Amino acid sequence: MTVLVTRAAQDSEKTIARLAEHGINAIAAPAVEIRPCGEPDLPATCRALIVTSTNAIRTIAGRAELSSLLGIPLYAVGDRTADAARQAGFTQVRSASGTVGDLAGLVRSEIAPREGVLVHVRGREVAGELGGELASAGYTVERRIVYESVCADRLPEAAVAAMETRAVDAVLLYSPKSADYFGRLTAKAGLSGRLADLTAVVMSLNVADRARAAGFGHTIVANRPDESALIESLERFLKGRLKD
């Protein structure tokens, strides 16, 4: 059984390695490409950084002005983003291990609105309204847009060949945008008709809606919005296929 992984190229490799540990064959099919947004100024100082994406950490890692921020508290939406922050040199990292709502709750529980400015380091488009939620609670939140997600040029040849031969059993989709882009790329490859027979294993109900709009005939939503839950859902689906 074969699974397509639609994450950006640098993340697909990690997911494919995780799937291999579970005995699942996977092919990289990046639907999203991450591009830095110029050279936005990072803050000289602030009360804390809030980060909702590993891509944000990856984009700013190694920048000269980052050295003055490494000792500032950094609040990450999940454990994977927190790990990336530690690898980039941040020494005070806290993980909400969940959603944007969980992250906002963690910040509110540990920082008072009067204590200073929070800086949200983020992509051009983000899921949820973290800045707005914190601002409504009295916090001053500045944003720094450091990257954007764009549609990849095309699907890799290996992914196209697997779809053409009907060797694909499932597609992992992480965001509404990745669902939209994957649908666009399959159409570009002349493979839109294949989606009706495929199952999209997705991160949330919003992603499921976009996957169906893209043409997928079946969707499975993970129990939690993280990759471990996504893989658990995928394993259950594949085991069911084997029994059939």
PDB file of N, CA and C in Angstrom, residues 152-202:
ATOM      1  N   ALA A 152       3.068  24.386  -5.311  1.00  0.00           N
ATOM      2  CA  ALA A 152       4.223  23.833  -6.018  1.00  0.00           C
ATOM      3  C   ALA A 152       3.983  23.889  -7.530  1.00  0.00           C
ATOM      4  N   ASP A 153       5.051  23.808  -8.293  1.00  0.00           N
ATOM      5  CA  ASP A 153       4.931  23.886  -9.748  1.00  0.00           C
ATOM      6  C   ASP A 153       4.249  22.658 -10.326  1.00  0.00           C
ATOM      7  N   ARG A 154       4.611  21.488  -9.801  1.00  0.00           N
ATOM      8  CA  ARG A 154       4.052  20.232 -10.318  1.00  0.00           C
ATOM      9  C   ARG A 154       4.279  19.116  -9.320  1.00  0.00           C
ATOM     10  N   LEU A 155       3.554  18.030  -9.493  1.00  0.00           N
ATOM     11  CA  LEU A 155       3.775  16.850  -8.670  1.00  0.00           C
ATOM     12  C   LEU A 155       5.029  16.119  -9.146  1.00  0.00           C
ATOM     13  N   PRO A 156       5.778  15.507  -8.238  1.00  0.00           N
ATOM     14  CA  PRO A 156       6.939  14.721  -8.653  1.00  0.00           C
ATOM     15  C   PRO A 156       6.530  13.558  -9.554  1.00  0.00           C
ATOM     16  N   GLU A 157       7.436  13.143 -10.426  1.00  0.00           N
ATOM     17  CA  GLU A 157       7.143  12.054 -11.366  1.00  0.00           C
ATOM     18  C   GLU A 157       6.733  10.776 -10.643  1.00  0.00           C
ATOM     19  N   ALA A 158       7.375  10.472  -9.521  1.00  0.00           N
ATOM     20  CA  ALA A 158       7.046   9.245  -8.791  1.00  0.00           C
ATOM     21  C   ALA A 158       5.602   9.264  -8.302  1.00  0.00           C
ATOM     22  N   ALA A 159       5.143  10.442  -7.835  1.00  0.00           N
ATOM     23  CA  ALA A 159       3.765  10.550  -7.366  1.00  0.00           C
ATOM     24  C   ALA A 159       2.777  10.436  -8.521  1.00  0.00           C
ATOM     25  N   VAL A 160       3.094  11.063  -9.637  1.00  0.00           N
ATOM     26  CA  VAL A 160       2.236  10.974 -10.824  1.00  0.00           C
ATOM     27  C   VAL A 160       2.134   9.529 -11.297  1.00  0.00           C
ATOM     28  N   ALA A 161       3.269   8.833 -11.355  1.00  0.00           N
ATOM     29  CA  ALA A 161       3.264   7.443 -11.814  1.00  0.00           C
ATOM     30  C   ALA A 161       2.440   6.558 -10.891  1.00  0.00           C
ATOM     31  N   ALA A 162       2.544   6.793  -9.585  1.00  0.00           N
ATOM     32  CA  ALA A 162       1.779   5.989  -8.632  1.00  0.00           C
ATOM     33  C   ALA A 162       0.281   6.216  -8.799  1.00  0.00           C
ATOM     34  N   MET A 163      -0.115   7.454  -9.062  1.00  0.00           N
ATOM     35  CA  MET A 163      -1.532   7.734  -9.277  1.00  0.00           C
ATOM     36  C   MET A 163      -2.012   7.163 -10.599  1.00  0.00           C
ATOM     37  N   GLU A 164      -1.185   7.251 -11.624  1.00  0.00           N
ATOM     38  CA  GLU A 164      -1.572   6.724 -12.938  1.00  0.00           C
ATOM     39  C   GLU A 164      -1.798   5.221 -12.902  1.00  0.00           C
ATOM     40  N   THR A 165      -1.021   4.517 -12.105  1.00  0.00           N
ATOM     41  CA  THR A 165      -1.143   3.059 -12.018  1.00  0.00           C
ATOM     42  C   THR A 165      -2.077   2.614 -10.905  1.00  0.00           C
ATOM     43  N   ARG A 166      -2.748   3.576 -10.302  1.00  0.00           N
ATOM     44  CA  ARG A 166      -3.688   3.305  -9.207  1.00  0.00           C
ATOM     45  C   ARG A 166      -3.012   2.577  -8.042  1.00  0.00           C
ATOM     46  N   ALA A 167      -1.765   2.924  -7.784  1.00  0.00           N
ATOM     47  CA  ALA A 167      -1.025   2.315  -6.678  1.00  0.00           C
ATOM     48  C   ALA A 167      -1.205   3.070  -5.363  1.00  0.00           C
ATOM     49  N   VAL A 168      -1.852   4.220  -5.414  1.00  0.00           N
ATOM     50  CA  VAL A 168      -2.012   5.054  -4.222  1.00  0.00           C
ATOM     51  C   VAL A 168      -3.279   4.666  -3.478  1.00  0.00           C
ATOM     52  N   ASP A 169      -3.141   4.473  -2.156  1.00  0.00           N
ATOM     53  CA  ASP A 169      -4.294   4.135  -1.324  1.00  0.00           C
ATOM     54  C   ASP A 169      -4.828   5.325  -0.539  1.00  0.00           C
ATOM     55  N   ALA A 170      -3.949   6.249  -0.195  1.00  0.00           N
ATOM     56  CA  ALA A 170      -4.374   7.395   0.613  1.00  0.00           C
ATOM     57  C   ALA A 170      -3.439   8.575   0.380  1.00  0.00           C
ATOM     58  N   VAL A 171      -3.954   9.759   0.704  1.00  0.00           N
ATOM     59  CA  VAL A 171      -3.181  11.002   0.596  1.00  0.00           C
ATOM     60  C   VAL A 171      -3.290  11.735   1.931  1.00  0.00           C
ATOM     61  N   LEU A 172      -2.145  12.134   2.485  1.00  0.00           N
ATOM     62  CA  LEU A 172      -2.148  12.901   3.729  1.00  0.00           C
ATOM     63  C   LEU A 172      -2.239  14.384   3.413  1.00  0.00           C
ATOM     64  N   LEU A 173      -3.241  15.054   3.998  1.00  0.00           N
ATOM     65  CA  LEU A 173      -3.445  16.491   3.789  1.00  0.00           C
ATOM     66  C   LEU A 173      -3.440  17.187   5.147  1.00  0.00           C
ATOM     67  N   TYR A 174      -2.626  18.244   5.256  1.00  0.00           N
ATOM     68  CA  TYR A 174      -2.407  18.893   6.543  1.00  0.00           C
ATOM     69  C   TYR A 174      -3.151  20.208   6.710  1.00  0.00           C
ATOM     70  N   SER A 175      -3.559  20.827   5.633  1.00  0.00           N
ATOM     71  CA  SER A 175      -4.176  22.147   5.721  1.00  0.00           C
ATOM     72  C   SER A 175      -5.172  22.328   4.583  1.00  0.00           C
ATOM     73  N   PRO A 176      -6.118  23.265   4.743  1.00  0.00           N
ATOM     74  CA  PRO A 176      -7.029  23.548   3.634  1.00  0.00           C
ATOM     75  C   PRO A 176      -6.280  23.930   2.362  1.00  0.00           C
ATOM     76  N   LYS A 177      -5.199  24.697   2.538  1.00  0.00           N
ATOM     77  CA  LYS A 177      -4.430  25.130   1.376  1.00  0.00           C
ATOM     78  C   LYS A 177      -3.785  23.947   0.664  1.00  0.00           C
ATOM     79  N   SER A 178      -3.254  22.981   1.416  1.00  0.00           N
ATOM     80  CA  SER A 178      -2.633  21.823   0.774  1.00  0.00           C
ATOM     81  C   SER A 178      -3.670  21.003   0.019  1.00  0.00           C
ATOM     82  N   ALA A 179      -4.907  20.958   0.525  1.00  0.00           N
ATOM     83  CA  ALA A 179      -5.971  20.261  -0.200  1.00  0.00           C
ATOM     84  C   ALA A 179      -6.287  20.972  -1.511  1.00  0.00           C
ATOM     85  N   ASP A 180      -6.400  22.296  -1.449  1.00  0.00           N
ATOM     86  CA  ASP A 180      -6.654  23.074  -2.672  1.00  0.00           C
ATOM     87  C   ASP A 180      -5.527  22.876  -3.686  1.00  0.00           C
ATOM     88  N   TYR A 181      -4.299  22.999  -3.221  1.00  0.00           N
ATOM     89  CA  TYR A 181      -3.155  22.911  -4.119  1.00  0.00           C
ATOM     90  C   TYR A 181      -3.004  21.516  -4.708  1.00  0.00           C
ATOM     91  N   PHE A 182      -3.252  20.488  -3.899  1.00  0.00           N
ATOM     92  CA  PHE A 182      -3.127  19.132  -4.435  1.00  0.00           C
ATOM     93  C   PHE A 182      -4.163  18.900  -5.525  1.00  0.00           C
ATOM     94  N   GLY A 183      -5.384  19.404  -5.311  1.00  0.00           N
ATOM     95  CA  GLY A 183      -6.389  19.298  -6.355  1.00  0.00           C
ATOM     96  C   GLY A 183      -5.963  20.014  -7.622  1.00  0.00           C
ATOM     97  N   ARG A 184      -5.351  21.183  -7.461  1.00  0.00           N
ATOM     98  CA  ARG A 184      -4.873  21.948  -8.614  1.00  0.00           C
ATOM     99  C   ARG A 184      -3.762  21.204  -9.355  1.00  0.00           C
ATOM    100  N   LEU A 185      -2.853  20.582  -8.608  1.00  0.00           N
ATOM    101  CA  LEU A 185      -1.728  19.888  -9.228  1.00  0.00           C
ATOM    102  C   LEU A 185      -2.154  18.593  -9.917  1.00  0.00           C
ATOM    103  N   THR A 186      -3.129  17.901  -9.339  1.00  0.00           N
ATOM    104  CA  THR A 186      -3.611  16.690 -10.011  1.00  0.00           C
ATOM    105  C   THR A 186      -4.325  17.052 -11.306  1.00  0.00           C
ATOM    106  N   ALA A 187      -5.042  18.177 -11.302  1.00  0.00           N
ATOM    107  CA  ALA A 187      -5.681  18.624 -12.539  1.00  0.00           C
ATOM    108  C   ALA A 187      -4.633  18.963 -13.589  1.00  0.00           C
ATOM    109  N   LYS A 188      -3.558  19.611 -13.169  1.00  0.00           N
ATOM    110  CA  LYS A 188      -2.477  19.967 -14.087  1.00  0.00           C
ATOM    111  C   LYS A 188      -1.837  18.730 -14.691  1.00  0.00           C
ATOM    112  N   ALA A 189      -1.793  17.639 -13.907  1.00  0.00           N
ATOM    113  CA  ALA A 189      -1.219  16.385 -14.383  1.00  0.00           C
ATOM    114  C   ALA A 189      -2.232  15.519 -15.122  1.00  0.00           C
ATOM    115  N   GLY A 190      -3.463  16.010 -15.246  1.00  0.00           N
ATOM    116  CA  GLY A 190      -4.504  15.244 -15.935  1.00  0.00           C
ATOM    117  C   GLY A 190      -5.030  14.078 -15.122  1.00  0.00           C
ATOM    118  N   LEU A 191      -4.977  14.192 -13.788  1.00  0.00           N
ATOM    119  CA  LEU A 191      -5.326  13.069 -12.921  1.00  0.00           C
ATOM    120  C   LEU A 191      -6.511  13.362 -12.001  1.00  0.00           C
ATOM    121  N   SER A 192      -7.259  14.403 -12.276  1.00  0.00           N
ATOM    122  CA  SER A 192      -8.370  14.763 -11.390  1.00  0.00           C
ATOM    123  C   SER A 192      -9.351  13.607 -11.196  1.00  0.00           C
ATOM    124  N   GLY A 193      -9.554  12.821 -12.230  1.00  0.00           N
ATOM    125  CA  GLY A 193     -10.499  11.715 -12.147  1.00  0.00           C
ATOM    126  C   GLY A 193     -10.102  10.650 -11.151  1.00  0.00           C
ATOM    127  N   ARG A 194      -8.841  10.597 -10.784  1.00  0.00           N
ATOM    128  CA  ARG A 194      -8.364   9.578  -9.839  1.00  0.00           C
ATOM    129  C   ARG A 194      -8.795   9.895  -8.402  1.00  0.00           C
ATOM    130  N   LEU A 195      -9.065  11.154  -8.102  1.00  0.00           N
ATOM    131  CA  LEU A 195      -9.321  11.542  -6.717  1.00  0.00           C
ATOM    132  C   LEU A 195     -10.595  10.924  -6.153  1.00  0.00           C
ATOM    133  N   ALA A 196     -11.582  10.683  -6.992  1.00  0.00           N
ATOM    134  CA  ALA A 196     -12.844  10.134  -6.515  1.00  0.00           C
ATOM    135  C   ALA A 196     -12.668   8.762  -5.873  1.00  0.00           C
ATOM    136  N   ASP A 197     -11.619   8.048  -6.262  1.00  0.00           N
ATOM    137  CA  ASP A 197     -11.368   6.708  -5.719  1.00  0.00           C
ATOM    138  C   ASP A 197     -10.365   6.711  -4.572  1.00  0.00           C
ATOM    139  N   LEU A 198      -9.851   7.894  -4.227  1.00  0.00           N
ATOM    140  CA  LEU A 198      -8.827   7.986  -3.195  1.00  0.00           C
ATOM    141  C   LEU A 198      -9.403   8.464  -1.866  1.00  0.00           C
ATOM    142  N   THR A 199      -8.720   8.099  -0.796  1.00  0.00           N
ATOM    143  CA  THR A 199      -9.083   8.557   0.548  1.00  0.00           C
ATOM    144  C   THR A 199      -8.070   9.601   1.011  1.00  0.00           C
ATOM    145  N   ALA A 200      -8.573  10.740   1.436  1.00  0.00           N
ATOM    146  CA  ALA A 200      -7.720  11.775   2.030  1.00  0.00           C
ATOM    147  C   ALA A 200      -7.791  11.639   3.543  1.00  0.00           C
ATOM    148  N   VAL A 201      -6.640  11.449   4.173  1.00  0.00           N
ATOM    149  CA  VAL A 201      -6.561  11.422   5.639  1.00  0.00           C
ATOM    150  C   VAL A 201      -6.094  12.809   6.049  1.00  0.00           C
ATOM    151  N   VAL A 202      -6.927  13.511   6.822  1.00  0.00           N
ATOM    152  CA  VAL A 202      -6.737  14.955   6.975  1.00  0.00           C
ATOM    153  C   VAL A 202      -6.668  15.371   8.442  1.00  0.00           C
TER     154      VAL A 202
END
